[in-house]
């Protein structure tokens, strides 16, 4: 699911795409679903960067 | 005024349609002076002045025809006796409606008519409600000189083939109103007057009404002045004694009806002429298919069981609610609030939906509330909010009458939104141009007197590619409305978007490989859309139910902004909503991440407003969506679900996934009219009330809020909002609503766009279109007139969003070479729980699989053969219908019957932004088969067991 979201924002380009993906997930996902993602390094790089941001922002 | 039941009287009929004009004309009728708009007929003017010129062929839903010659009048300075229905008023005209000469002429006309009409008025089902009787009384008919000795049609056989109305040619006066209603109002052209002179007769073409093109809309029945075309229920029950205005509970058109009753027995539903969504028209569902409300399958007693493998036990309300509350509390104590959730229904009223989400947020303590709108129009919410700032269609239905070019994409209005489709066809017959984007050749592409200028039969799943290619043509060929964009939209975002669509890879030629739409057609369609003054876009589930549903909605919004088609009549972006209250369910805060009025749950100020009103703290974290709840149920963290008026097992994709999720829960409460498919997994069944048994509001696809009114006592004793309130009270919440009006007051208090809405106002004004607030005190037929709704960034400018085409993960391959897409048909409604329980089944006994002749032939399948339909997810069997409506490589079916279980086959792929399931694209294989699939057999067995009810002890 996260990869699919990232793919749809990818056109915005690296950093911006990751920000948009993170914001989208923050708006629509329950925080426990975000926490339950566990190791996200295997995801598409944009999605992985988005989760890294979400973790920093808490 | 509308609240109180009215004693029965036919709806007012002014003889000819209303004329709209700025110019007013003064005249005198029988010495009375009056002023009416230019273009008004003398007949209508006389009716407006309180008179009634006798008439037979005229009625105000149809253009004047001037054939019966009963409505003659004398006009000073005019020779002869002109027909008042076809004579327009003129300044200074002096009209006399009653003179000895007129009386003599009219009697002659009446005598001729009556000489071929039976005189058994006393036993006629239309007696006392018949315009022929009225006319005879008005002209003072006292005897019939011609007698019945001559040839007549009194023995002609009646046609009772339609389940809901009968045609008795003996009572027909050949006024042709029915023929004209079918042509002008409905647009089906099913009827003709066959023969000439004395031999003329109404003919449905073909053997009978049932065997004809007739779609059973009832327009001809409503127009008929006699008992020749009449509802069978009138003959069976008798003339109604009172009428209550209410709203259809089937689709998002939201037709207003008069429920006409004797005592508490519903005699018929007649479309209400003053209904602003339907203007007196209807379709077969709302008009006739209400028998389900008293079907013997309906459950009216609460039931409980410890485990779902046990039979149900009938109990009283207190016991059922106590049992449910105890389980909910116990689960909450053990697993926390997040283990509880609820599902609201777009079939229920705004008030009921609001209460269910309030129960979840304030009572359960989680935001785990979702709605089945998730599975149909959630991408509309997301996409229109991102671009226009708010989640709603921009126009009222009447707006279509000002459109010059109409783009219909992923919608099949003649089947799914029939009353709107009739309006659309009226406009097309007036000359507006039509572009259809749909994998299937839907009826609109070619039907009597309507033909699409372009049908882009795209490969399912490529909507975004087609819309991007259209945008490419519009931008590269300089067809953009620069003025609109400069004045109304964010400049930078527009430029990013324009640069993106101009890339050569988005040209129709480049994209034809994936869309399979010939580039020339696509270019011509784009030019046509951009070149007309008013371009309107209408779309449906064929847009939203895709992995890029939200992107498609945004691509549509981009196209409308680029061509300047926003903010006036005749233009706009119009989602055609599926169920009656999809719009309302979304407005009322049914989604886990937002409160009513589309305000995010993390917004502290909004939350504070609700917390103060409700006296509880709310969780700022978005809750779980339906698929998330089902996943969480399987891993044990989600355990209790209250489902009002929905059948998620049948309507949600990937039935296996839903079944496994439900089976893992400890407390499933189903609140519905019937033991639906989901109830097989329920522990508590709370009987629901039908739309005839409760008061509240629905909001249709044009944001129009209309009253639903209780016309009879609920069979279960309680309206649905009362049941939700009782459950809340059993859980210890101190709710004290004394009426659904009090709930609406709370909604208005907490929701800015509903600020001016109340039942009192709706009773007085009929309907209101939100936003109804300080800036729009009387509501908003057209949105974004002077600027877009200011979004969170507060600027009120339209936002272009770049929508990149990303193919779905669902691919055809060697094993699954065909693409399945799904839809619905006119006579049935969604999962069919209502319509299957009416005579509508006569038109649709089972779901059929449409397949192109070449695909059928290569598989050795012929019309009517049983086929196995398999996808990566599951398989089912159904009969095939071989047709060129679908392109080679594409198959199509409906999902109205549980035995078919088409959703066993669909996957759980979904829209990237909203998780709206991808019903419209599934890779499948079709092979010959000789019987039901193993799943169908298991399922039939399971359902039978799960529905057992223990005999009363
Ligand atoms: S069936 Fe009714 S409406 Fe039609 S021509 Fe006969 S009388 Fe007129
Ligand atoms: S019911 Fe509707 S479609 Fe059928 S003949 Fe009458 S007007 Fe035409
Ligand atoms: S189903 Fe829709 S179109 Fe038909 S009567 Fe009801 S609201 Fe109108
Ligand atoms: S009503 Fe005017 S001619 Fe029939």
PDB file of C-alpha atoms and ligand atoms in Angstrom, chain B residues 167 171-179 193 202 220 223-226 228-229, ligand 1:
ATOM      1  CA  UNK B 167     -53.000  -1.278 -19.947  1.00  0.00           C
ATOM      2  CA  UNK B 171     -60.591   2.676 -21.511  1.00  0.00           C
ATOM      3  CA  UNK B 172     -58.116   4.426 -23.763  1.00  0.00           C
ATOM      4  CA  UNK B 173     -59.220   7.695 -25.369  1.00  0.00           C
ATOM      5  CA  UNK B 174     -56.141   7.877 -27.622  1.00  0.00           C
ATOM      6  CA  UNK B 175     -55.031  11.221 -26.274  1.00  0.00           C
ATOM      7  CA  UNK B 176     -51.409  10.134 -26.863  1.00  0.00           C
ATOM      8  CA  UNK B 177     -50.249  11.540 -23.551  1.00  0.00           C
ATOM      9  CA  UNK B 178     -48.591   8.216 -22.752  1.00  0.00           C
ATOM     10  CA  UNK B 179     -46.724   8.146 -26.050  1.00  0.00           C
ATOM     11  CA  UNK B 193     -50.095   5.227 -31.805  1.00  0.00           C
ATOM     12  CA  UNK B 202     -51.650   2.743 -28.291  1.00  0.00           C
ATOM     13  CA  UNK B 220     -47.026   7.059 -19.153  1.00  0.00           C
ATOM     14  CA  UNK B 223     -49.727  11.034 -17.650  1.00  0.00           C
ATOM     15  CA  UNK B 224     -52.769   8.916 -18.526  1.00  0.00           C
ATOM     16  CA  UNK B 225     -56.016  10.769 -17.794  1.00  0.00           C
ATOM     17  CA  UNK B 226     -58.095   7.590 -17.461  1.00  0.00           C
ATOM     18  CA  UNK B 228     -56.338   2.868 -19.363  1.00  0.00           C
ATOM     19  CA  UNK B 229     -52.841   2.930 -17.883  1.00  0.00           C
TER      20      UNK B 229
HETATM   21  S1  LIG C   1     -53.459   4.986 -22.609  1.00  0.00           S
HETATM   22 FE1  LIG C   1     -54.124   6.779 -21.481  1.00  0.00          FE
HETATM   23  S2  LIG C   1     -52.615   8.331 -22.016  1.00  0.00           S
HETATM   24 FE2  LIG C   1     -52.382   6.721 -23.501  1.00  0.00          FE
HETATM   25  S3  LIG C   1     -53.626   7.380 -25.202  1.00  0.00           S
HETATM   26 FE3  LIG C   1     -54.891   6.039 -23.928  1.00  0.00          FE
HETATM   27  S4  LIG C   1     -55.951   7.413 -22.540  1.00  0.00           S
HETATM   28 FE4  LIG C   1     -54.297   8.598 -23.444  1.00  0.00          FE
END
